[in-house]
Short mmCIF file of C-alpha atoms in Angstrom, two decimals:
data_model
loop_
_atom_site.label_atom_id
_atom_site.label_comp_id
_atom_site.label_asym_id
_atom_site.label_seq_id
_atom_site.Cartn_x
_atom_site.Cartn_y
_atom_site.Cartn_z
CA MET W 1 89.88 82.65 106.65
CA GLU W 2 86.51 83.79 105.30
CA GLN W 3 85.55 83.26 101.69
CA LYS W 4 86.95 85.91 99.37
CA ASN W 5 84.66 88.38 97.56
CA ASP W 6 82.17 88.39 100.45
CA LYS W 7 80.14 91.57 99.91
CA LYS W 8 79.66 92.29 103.63
CA VAL W 9 83.35 91.93 104.39
CA ILE W 10 84.31 94.10 101.41
CA ARG W 11 81.80 96.75 102.47
CA SER W 12 83.13 96.79 106.04
CA TRP W 13 86.69 97.04 104.68
CA ALA W 14 85.68 100.00 102.50
CA PHE W 15 84.21 101.73 105.54
CA PHE W 16 87.71 102.10 106.95
CA ASP W 17 88.47 104.38 104.00
CA TRP W 18 85.18 106.17 104.81
CA ALA W 19 86.36 106.65 108.41
CA ASN W 20 89.98 107.76 108.00
CA SER W 21 89.60 109.80 104.80
CA ALA W 22 87.96 112.49 106.93
CA TYR W 23 91.42 113.08 108.41
CA ASN W 24 92.95 113.27 104.95
CA LEU W 25 90.43 115.84 103.72
CA VAL W 26 89.88 118.10 106.75
CA ILE W 27 93.30 117.92 108.41
CA THR W 28 95.77 117.63 105.53
CA SER W 29 93.82 119.19 102.65
CA THR W 30 91.31 121.88 103.64
CA ILE W 31 90.34 123.35 107.00
CA PHE W 32 93.55 122.73 108.95
CA PRO W 33 95.93 124.14 106.28
CA ALA W 34 93.73 127.22 105.83
CA TYR W 35 93.33 127.74 109.59
CA TYR W 36 97.02 127.12 110.19
CA THR W 37 98.12 129.58 107.48
CA ILE W 38 95.76 132.28 108.75
CA ILE W 39 96.68 132.10 112.44
CA THR W 40 100.43 131.83 111.77
CA THR W 41 100.50 134.86 109.46
CA THR W 42 100.80 138.00 111.58
CA LYS W 43 101.46 141.70 111.05
CA GLU W 44 104.53 141.54 113.29
CA HIS W 45 106.25 138.51 111.79
CA GLY W 46 104.61 137.90 108.42
CA ASP W 47 104.72 134.20 107.58
CA GLN W 48 107.54 133.45 110.03
CA VAL W 49 106.84 131.38 113.15
CA SER W 50 108.87 130.27 116.15
CA PHE W 51 108.78 126.56 116.93
CA PHE W 52 110.67 125.60 120.10
CA GLY W 53 112.88 128.66 119.58
CA HIS W 54 113.65 128.05 115.90
CA GLN W 55 112.33 130.26 113.08
CA PHE W 56 110.48 128.72 110.11
CA THR W 57 108.30 129.80 107.22
CA ASN W 58 104.84 128.72 108.38
CA THR W 59 103.92 126.44 105.45
CA ALA W 60 107.43 124.98 105.36
CA LEU W 61 107.12 124.07 109.07
CA SER W 62 103.89 122.12 108.50
CA ASN W 63 105.46 120.31 105.54
CA TYR W 64 108.56 119.49 107.59
CA ALA W 65 106.30 118.20 110.38
CA LEU W 66 104.46 115.88 107.99
CA SER W 67 107.79 114.70 106.57
CA PHE W 68 108.95 113.87 110.09
CA ALA W 69 105.77 111.89 110.83
CA TYR W 70 106.13 109.85 107.65
CA LEU W 71 109.82 109.28 108.30
CA ILE W 72 108.99 107.77 111.70
CA MET W 73 106.53 105.41 110.01
CA VAL W 74 109.04 104.49 107.30
CA ILE W 75 111.26 103.18 110.12
CA LEU W 76 108.53 101.54 112.22
CA MET W 77 106.15 100.00 109.67
CA PRO W 78 108.33 97.15 108.33
CA ILE W 79 108.97 95.97 111.91
CA LEU W 80 105.35 96.32 113.07
CA THR W 81 103.82 94.70 109.99
CA SER W 82 106.17 91.73 110.13
CA MET W 83 105.32 91.31 113.81
CA ALA W 84 101.62 91.46 112.91
CA ASP W 85 102.03 88.79 110.21
CA TYR W 86 103.99 86.61 112.59
CA ARG W 87 101.42 86.90 115.38
CA GLY W 88 98.38 86.98 113.09
CA ASN W 89 96.96 90.06 114.86
CA LYS W 90 97.14 92.91 112.36
CA LYS W 91 93.66 94.13 113.34
CA VAL W 92 95.05 94.95 116.81
CA PHE W 93 97.63 97.26 115.20
CA MET W 94 94.97 98.72 112.92
CA LYS W 95 92.88 99.61 115.99
CA LEU W 96 95.86 101.02 117.87
CA PHE W 97 96.81 103.45 115.11
CA THR W 98 93.18 104.45 114.58
CA TYR W 99 92.76 105.43 118.23
CA ILE W 100 96.12 107.24 118.28
CA GLY W 101 95.21 109.24 115.17
CA GLY W 102 91.64 109.99 116.23
CA ILE W 103 92.62 111.20 119.71
CA ALA W 104 95.39 113.39 118.23
CA CYS W 105 92.83 115.03 115.92
CA MET W 106 90.67 115.76 118.96
CA GLY W 107 93.75 117.31 120.58
CA LEU W 108 93.88 119.84 117.71
CA TYR W 109 90.76 121.39 119.20
CA PHE W 110 93.15 123.19 121.58
CA PHE W 111 95.38 124.52 118.77
CA LYS W 112 95.85 128.30 118.66
CA LEU W 113 98.87 130.46 117.83
CA ASP W 114 100.00 130.50 121.45
CA THR W 115 99.87 126.69 121.52
CA LEU W 116 101.74 126.23 118.23
CA GLU W 117 104.04 123.53 119.60
CA LEU W 118 101.10 121.49 120.93
CA GLY W 119 99.29 121.87 117.61
CA ILE W 120 102.24 120.68 115.54
CA ILE W 121 102.83 117.71 117.86
CA CYS W 122 99.16 116.64 117.57
CA PHE W 123 99.42 117.19 113.80
CA VAL W 124 102.41 114.82 113.65
CA ILE W 125 100.77 112.16 115.86
CA ALA W 126 97.56 112.28 113.81
CA ALA W 127 99.59 111.67 110.64
CA ILE W 128 101.32 108.70 112.30
CA GLY W 129 97.92 107.25 113.24
CA TYR W 130 96.61 107.70 109.72
CA VAL W 131 99.62 106.08 108.04
CA GLY W 132 99.62 103.15 110.46
CA GLY W 133 95.95 102.41 109.92
CA VAL W 134 96.22 102.62 106.14
CA VAL W 135 99.04 100.08 105.80
CA PHE W 136 97.15 97.41 107.75
CA ASN W 137 93.90 98.18 105.94
CA ASN W 138 95.62 97.91 102.55
CA SER W 139 97.05 94.53 103.51
CA TYR W 140 93.53 93.08 103.73
CA LEU W 141 92.90 93.61 100.00
CA PRO W 142 94.43 90.33 98.74
CA GLU W 143 92.77 88.46 101.63
CA ILE W 144 89.21 89.63 100.93
CA ALA W 145 89.19 89.76 97.11
CA THR W 146 90.42 87.53 94.30
CA PRO W 147 92.89 89.13 91.81
CA ASP W 148 90.21 89.65 89.15
CA GLN W 149 88.14 91.70 91.63
CA GLN W 150 90.88 93.71 93.30
CA ASP W 151 90.78 96.71 90.92
CA LYS W 152 87.03 97.09 91.61
CA VAL W 153 87.36 96.53 95.36
CA SER W 154 90.25 98.98 95.65
CA ALA W 155 88.22 101.57 93.71
CA LYS W 156 85.25 100.92 95.99
CA GLY W 157 87.41 101.64 99.05
CA TYR W 158 88.61 104.95 97.65
CA SER W 159 85.07 105.86 96.56
CA TYR W 160 83.76 105.21 100.09
CA GLY W 161 86.60 107.35 101.38
CA TYR W 162 85.77 110.26 99.11
CA VAL W 163 82.03 110.13 99.91
CA GLY W 164 82.54 109.82 103.68
CA SER W 165 85.08 112.59 103.86
CA VAL W 166 82.91 114.94 101.78
CA LEU W 167 79.92 114.35 104.07
CA LEU W 168 81.90 115.35 107.16
CA GLN W 169 83.49 118.21 105.24
CA LEU W 170 80.04 119.61 104.42
CA ILE W 171 79.06 119.46 108.09
CA CYS W 172 82.24 121.30 109.04
CA PHE W 173 81.72 123.68 106.11
CA VAL W 174 78.47 124.98 107.63
CA PHE W 175 80.16 125.83 110.94
CA VAL W 176 83.18 127.45 109.27
CA LEU W 177 81.28 129.61 106.76
CA LYS W 178 78.13 130.39 108.77
CA PRO W 179 79.18 130.61 112.43
CA GLU W 180 76.53 133.26 113.07
CA LEU W 181 73.80 130.65 112.54
CA PHE W 182 74.95 128.98 115.73
CA GLY W 183 75.72 132.14 117.69
CA ILE W 184 79.47 131.55 117.39
CA THR W 185 81.58 134.68 117.87
CA ASP W 186 85.03 133.10 118.30
CA LEU W 187 86.05 132.51 114.66
CA SER W 188 88.71 130.00 115.72
CA PHE W 189 86.03 127.74 117.21
CA PRO W 190 84.48 126.32 113.96
CA PRO W 191 87.78 124.98 112.55
CA ARG W 192 88.82 123.63 115.96
CA LEU W 193 85.41 121.97 116.28
CA SER W 194 86.03 120.42 112.85
CA PHE W 195 89.24 118.81 114.13
CA LEU W 196 87.32 117.37 117.09
CA LEU W 197 84.62 115.98 114.78
CA VAL W 198 87.25 114.33 112.57
CA GLY W 199 88.57 112.35 115.53
CA LEU W 200 85.08 111.23 116.55
CA TRP W 201 84.12 110.36 112.95
CA TRP W 202 87.36 108.43 112.37
CA ILE W 203 87.12 106.29 115.51
CA GLY W 204 83.34 105.86 115.27
CA PHE W 205 83.04 104.60 111.68
CA ALA W 206 86.18 102.46 112.01
CA GLN W 207 84.17 100.23 114.36
CA ILE W 208 82.25 98.92 111.33
CA SER W 209 85.51 97.59 109.88
CA PHE W 210 86.74 96.26 113.21
CA ARG W 211 83.58 94.18 113.68
CA LYS W 212 83.71 92.32 110.36
CA LEU W 213 87.36 92.08 109.30
CA PRO W 214 89.24 88.93 110.36
CA PRO W 215 92.07 89.36 112.90
CA GLY W 216 94.72 87.97 110.51
CA SER W 217 96.13 84.50 109.95
CA PRO W 218 98.72 83.33 112.51
CA ASN W 219 102.01 82.61 110.80
CA TYR W 220 104.21 81.51 113.69
CA VAL W 221 105.28 78.09 114.86
CA ALA W 222 106.34 78.59 118.48
CA ILE W 223 104.34 81.09 120.49
CA ASN W 224 107.12 81.73 123.01
CA LYS W 225 109.60 83.06 120.46
CA HIS W 226 110.80 86.65 120.82
CA VAL W 227 108.26 88.74 118.93
CA ILE W 228 110.57 91.52 117.69
CA HIS W 229 113.25 89.05 116.62
CA SER W 230 110.60 86.99 114.83
CA GLY W 231 109.32 90.18 113.21
CA PHE W 232 112.74 90.87 111.70
CA GLN W 233 112.93 87.26 110.50
CA GLU W 234 109.53 87.64 108.87
CA LEU W 235 110.66 90.87 107.22
CA ALA W 236 113.80 89.23 105.85
CA LYS W 237 111.71 86.36 104.47
CA VAL W 238 109.35 88.72 102.64
CA TRP W 239 112.23 90.85 101.31
CA LYS W 240 113.83 87.71 99.87
CA GLN W 241 110.57 86.81 98.11
CA LEU W 242 110.11 90.34 96.82
CA ARG W 243 113.54 90.34 95.21
CA HIS W 244 112.50 87.38 93.04
CA LEU W 245 109.15 88.85 91.94
CA GLU W 246 110.22 90.67 88.77
CA PHE W 247 107.04 92.70 88.27
CA LEU W 248 106.85 94.04 91.84
CA LYS W 249 110.59 94.67 91.94
CA LYS W 250 110.21 97.04 88.97
CA PHE W 251 106.82 98.42 89.96
CA LEU W 252 107.98 99.80 93.33
CA PRO W 253 110.58 102.26 91.86
CA ALA W 254 107.95 103.62 89.46
CA PHE W 255 105.45 103.91 92.30
CA PHE W 256 108.10 105.61 94.45
CA PHE W 257 108.80 108.43 92.01
CA TYR W 258 105.30 109.24 90.85
CA SER W 259 104.07 109.05 94.46
CA MET W 260 106.51 111.86 95.33
CA GLY W 261 104.47 114.05 93.02
CA VAL W 262 100.95 112.74 93.73
CA GLN W 263 101.13 112.77 97.51
CA THR W 264 102.96 116.09 97.77
CA ILE W 265 100.40 117.79 95.51
CA MET W 266 97.58 116.41 97.66
CA LEU W 267 99.20 117.64 100.86
CA ALA W 268 100.45 121.01 99.59
CA ALA W 269 97.55 122.08 97.32
CA ALA W 270 95.61 123.87 100.06
CA GLY W 271 98.66 125.83 101.21
CA PHE W 272 99.38 126.81 97.59
CA GLY W 273 95.82 128.02 97.02
CA GLU W 274 95.72 130.01 100.26
CA LYS W 275 99.19 131.52 100.10
CA THR W 276 99.87 132.00 96.37
CA LEU W 277 96.38 132.74 95.07
CA ASN W 278 94.81 134.12 98.30
CA LEU W 279 91.63 132.15 97.68
CA GLY W 280 90.28 132.21 101.22
CA THR W 281 88.80 129.34 103.21
CA ALA W 282 85.41 129.17 101.43
CA LYS W 283 86.81 128.93 97.90
CA LEU W 284 89.57 126.61 99.07
CA ILE W 285 87.11 124.15 100.58
CA ALA W 286 84.96 124.32 97.44
CA ILE W 287 87.97 123.43 95.29
CA ILE W 288 88.96 120.49 97.48
CA LEU W 289 85.36 119.24 97.40
CA ILE W 290 85.49 119.34 93.60
CA ILE W 291 88.64 117.21 93.73
CA GLN W 292 87.03 114.70 96.09
CA LEU W 293 83.81 114.32 94.12
CA VAL W 294 85.54 114.00 90.75
CA ALA W 295 87.98 111.49 92.30
CA ILE W 296 85.10 109.07 92.92
CA ALA W 297 84.44 108.94 89.19
CA GLY W 298 88.19 108.79 88.53
CA ALA W 299 88.70 105.72 90.70
CA MET W 300 85.81 103.86 89.03
CA LEU W 301 86.75 104.97 85.52
CA MET W 302 90.38 103.89 85.82
CA SER W 303 89.25 100.52 87.16
CA ARG W 304 87.18 100.04 83.98
CA PHE W 305 90.08 101.18 81.78
CA ALA W 306 92.41 98.74 83.56
CA GLU W 307 90.09 95.86 82.68
CA LYS W 308 90.21 96.83 79.03
CA PHE W 309 93.77 98.11 78.52
CA GLY W 310 95.80 96.68 81.42
CA ASN W 311 96.97 98.32 84.65
CA VAL W 312 100.41 99.50 83.55
CA ARG W 313 99.20 101.09 80.32
CA VAL W 314 96.55 103.06 82.21
CA LEU W 315 99.10 104.15 84.85
CA ILE W 316 101.37 105.44 82.06
CA PHE W 317 98.48 107.43 80.61
CA VAL W 318 97.59 108.91 84.02
CA VAL W 319 101.19 109.93 84.78
CA PHE W 320 101.34 111.73 81.43
CA ILE W 321 98.34 113.79 82.54
CA TRP W 322 99.97 114.48 85.92
CA ILE W 323 103.01 115.95 84.16
CA GLY W 324 100.73 118.24 82.17
CA ALA W 325 98.88 119.23 85.36
CA CYS W 326 102.17 120.28 86.98
CA GLY W 327 102.94 122.47 83.99
CA CYS W 328 99.53 124.13 84.26
CA ALA W 329 99.90 124.57 88.04
CA TYR W 330 103.13 126.52 87.56
CA PHE W 331 101.33 129.13 85.44
CA VAL W 332 97.92 129.19 87.18
CA SER W 333 97.11 132.75 88.23
CA ASN W 334 93.42 132.96 89.16
CA GLU W 335 90.71 130.97 90.91
CA TYR W 336 88.95 129.84 87.72
CA GLN W 337 92.12 128.27 86.34
CA PHE W 338 92.59 126.62 89.73
CA TYR W 339 89.01 125.25 89.60
CA ALA W 340 89.66 123.70 86.19
CA LEU W 341 92.97 122.26 87.32
CA ALA W 342 91.29 120.86 90.47
CA ALA W 343 88.79 118.93 88.33
CA VAL W 344 91.61 117.35 86.30
CA VAL W 345 93.65 116.55 89.42
CA GLY W 346 90.61 114.97 91.08
CA MET W 347 90.03 112.63 88.16
CA ILE W 348 93.62 111.41 87.99
CA MET W 349 94.16 111.41 91.77
CA GLY W 350 91.38 108.91 92.41
CA GLY W 351 92.52 106.77 89.51
CA ILE W 352 96.23 106.59 90.30
CA GLN W 353 95.75 105.84 94.02
CA SER W 354 93.19 103.10 93.49
CA LEU W 355 95.00 101.49 90.56
CA SER W 356 98.41 101.57 92.27
CA ARG W 357 97.08 99.67 95.30
CA SER W 358 95.29 97.02 93.25
CA THR W 359 98.21 96.60 90.79
CA TYR W 360 100.57 95.81 93.65
CA SER W 361 98.05 93.49 95.31
CA LYS W 362 97.35 91.49 92.15
CA PHE W 363 100.99 90.50 91.77
CA LEU W 364 101.59 89.29 95.35
CA PRO W 365 102.26 85.55 95.77
CA ALA W 366 98.96 83.66 95.80
CA ASN W 367 97.50 82.97 99.28
CA THR W 368 100.53 84.40 101.08
CA PRO W 369 100.04 84.80 104.87
CA ASP W 370 102.45 87.75 104.82
CA THR W 371 100.13 90.38 103.35
CA ALA W 372 100.89 93.01 106.01
CA SER W 373 104.64 92.60 105.50
CA PHE W 374 104.31 92.79 101.72
CA PHE W 375 102.14 95.88 101.98
CA SER W 376 104.57 97.47 104.40
CA PHE W 377 107.06 97.63 101.51
CA TYR W 378 104.35 99.28 99.42
CA ASP W 379 103.44 101.78 102.12
CA VAL W 380 107.04 102.45 103.13
CA THR W 381 107.79 103.20 99.47
CA GLU W 382 104.89 105.66 99.39
CA LYS W 383 105.70 107.29 102.74
CA LEU W 384 109.39 107.65 101.92
CA ALA W 385 108.30 109.29 98.68
CA ILE W 386 106.16 111.71 100.72
CA VAL W 387 109.08 112.50 103.03
CA ILE W 388 111.32 113.40 100.09
CA GLY W 389 108.53 115.11 98.14
CA LEU W 390 107.35 117.31 101.03
CA PHE W 391 110.89 118.11 102.14
CA SER W 392 111.82 119.11 98.57
CA PHE W 393 108.68 121.23 98.26
CA ALA W 394 109.33 123.00 101.59
CA PHE W 395 113.08 123.43 101.00
CA ILE W 396 112.63 124.92 97.51
CA GLU W 397 109.92 127.28 98.79
CA GLU W 398 112.19 128.52 101.60
CA ALA W 399 115.22 128.81 99.29
CA THR W 400 113.45 130.63 96.44
CA GLY W 401 110.52 132.27 98.22
CA SER W 402 107.95 130.76 95.85
CA MET W 403 105.84 127.60 95.87
CA ARG W 404 105.70 127.75 92.07
CA ASN W 405 109.35 126.74 91.88
CA SER W 406 108.58 123.71 94.06
CA ILE W 407 106.14 122.51 91.40
CA ILE W 408 109.01 122.09 88.92
CA ALA W 409 110.57 119.49 91.22
CA LEU W 410 107.24 117.61 91.38
CA ALA W 411 107.06 117.49 87.57
CA SER W 412 110.54 115.97 87.44
CA PHE W 413 109.46 113.23 89.88
CA PHE W 414 106.58 112.31 87.56
CA VAL W 415 108.92 112.16 84.56
CA ILE W 416 111.24 109.71 86.35
CA GLY W 417 108.23 107.63 87.41
CA LEU W 418 107.05 107.55 83.81
CA VAL W 419 110.40 106.17 82.66
CA PHE W 420 110.16 103.33 85.17
CA LEU W 421 106.58 102.60 84.11
CA LEU W 422 107.68 102.32 80.48
CA LEU W 423 110.31 99.77 81.59
CA LEU W 424 107.64 97.97 83.61
CA ARG W 425 105.44 97.79 80.53
CA LYS W 426 108.11 95.60 78.88
CA VAL W 427 107.98 93.20 81.85
CA GLU W 428 104.17 93.06 81.69
CA MET W 429 104.29 92.17 77.98
CA LYS W 430 106.59 89.20 78.50
#
């Protein structure tokens, strides 16, 4: 294993965030949600769409699709990560999911209303690729950085992600808003081109990480053992260790509940802005860019605060702000209020994501070879939270006819997360 805190290795690791965050921004947050909402809203059927013969509200269908993708990964990730730890080849899995996700994004180039089923399937597969790559990338954090550096390194990864995704977003932005500059007359072409560029960007920049990151440390004794069986054994071993780590055992429930709110807001914000406030693609992209740029400062700032005040105390502070942001979101009624709210959300979004990852990493057993398996519990917790959060958001919207009512559920998730963080604070003070 290479020496920890190697600047070149850390930089190459951060470039994976640079590569895959383009998916997160363009596909889940800006251009795809806007494009999807526009093409699936028709004079004949309003916001109702037919998917394999079943009727759905358009935004609810996309949220259900994402929930399904994350549910698949909740089931698969513990098995795959334990297999990767056992075989010492987690970079192979990281590559596999990157190529799956990138190619699926390219497939979205062919997405139009008459190919709705194909578009949703590619949308689901792209999400699976993104989630799979993230869990293995996260698991490198304790291997490349010592505990005292992990807050900074985690923040660096998120900062690279925000910068990289904004650069590609700006390129796509030009095509979407000024198609006439390029002689484009088919207005569906610029967003579909953006999806193609995301796949190329994702796979291309990921090569920087693949070249420098180690393959993983082999953890098996007999090479001819059954891999899947050994994977389950590895998973059971890690679960047993996790049950005796008091801090992590209490951190994961807190992380679970506040992640329901954080991740759902990130994934549903664009749909809310387009559908409830009728902002239009240009204003929507501008708002998301504000969030991304402010999030860079948020990730760095929270890392500094954590050094001074401690991770849990800062997380409690940030969750308090999230609860207030939900309250404001319920009453927001115009674009200027949404701009202001976006700036606040950006600051706390970057901070809570970065600090959550490094907090978990810092309390793993020292020099454990099972980093992928340990981080699978972290990522499964987050993805299960997304499944429940998105499903709740979609279900409440369909049942009440308003996304505003869905926001109330998100606020309640943050409140429960806050309670668990306050209990965790007592553990940290022992």
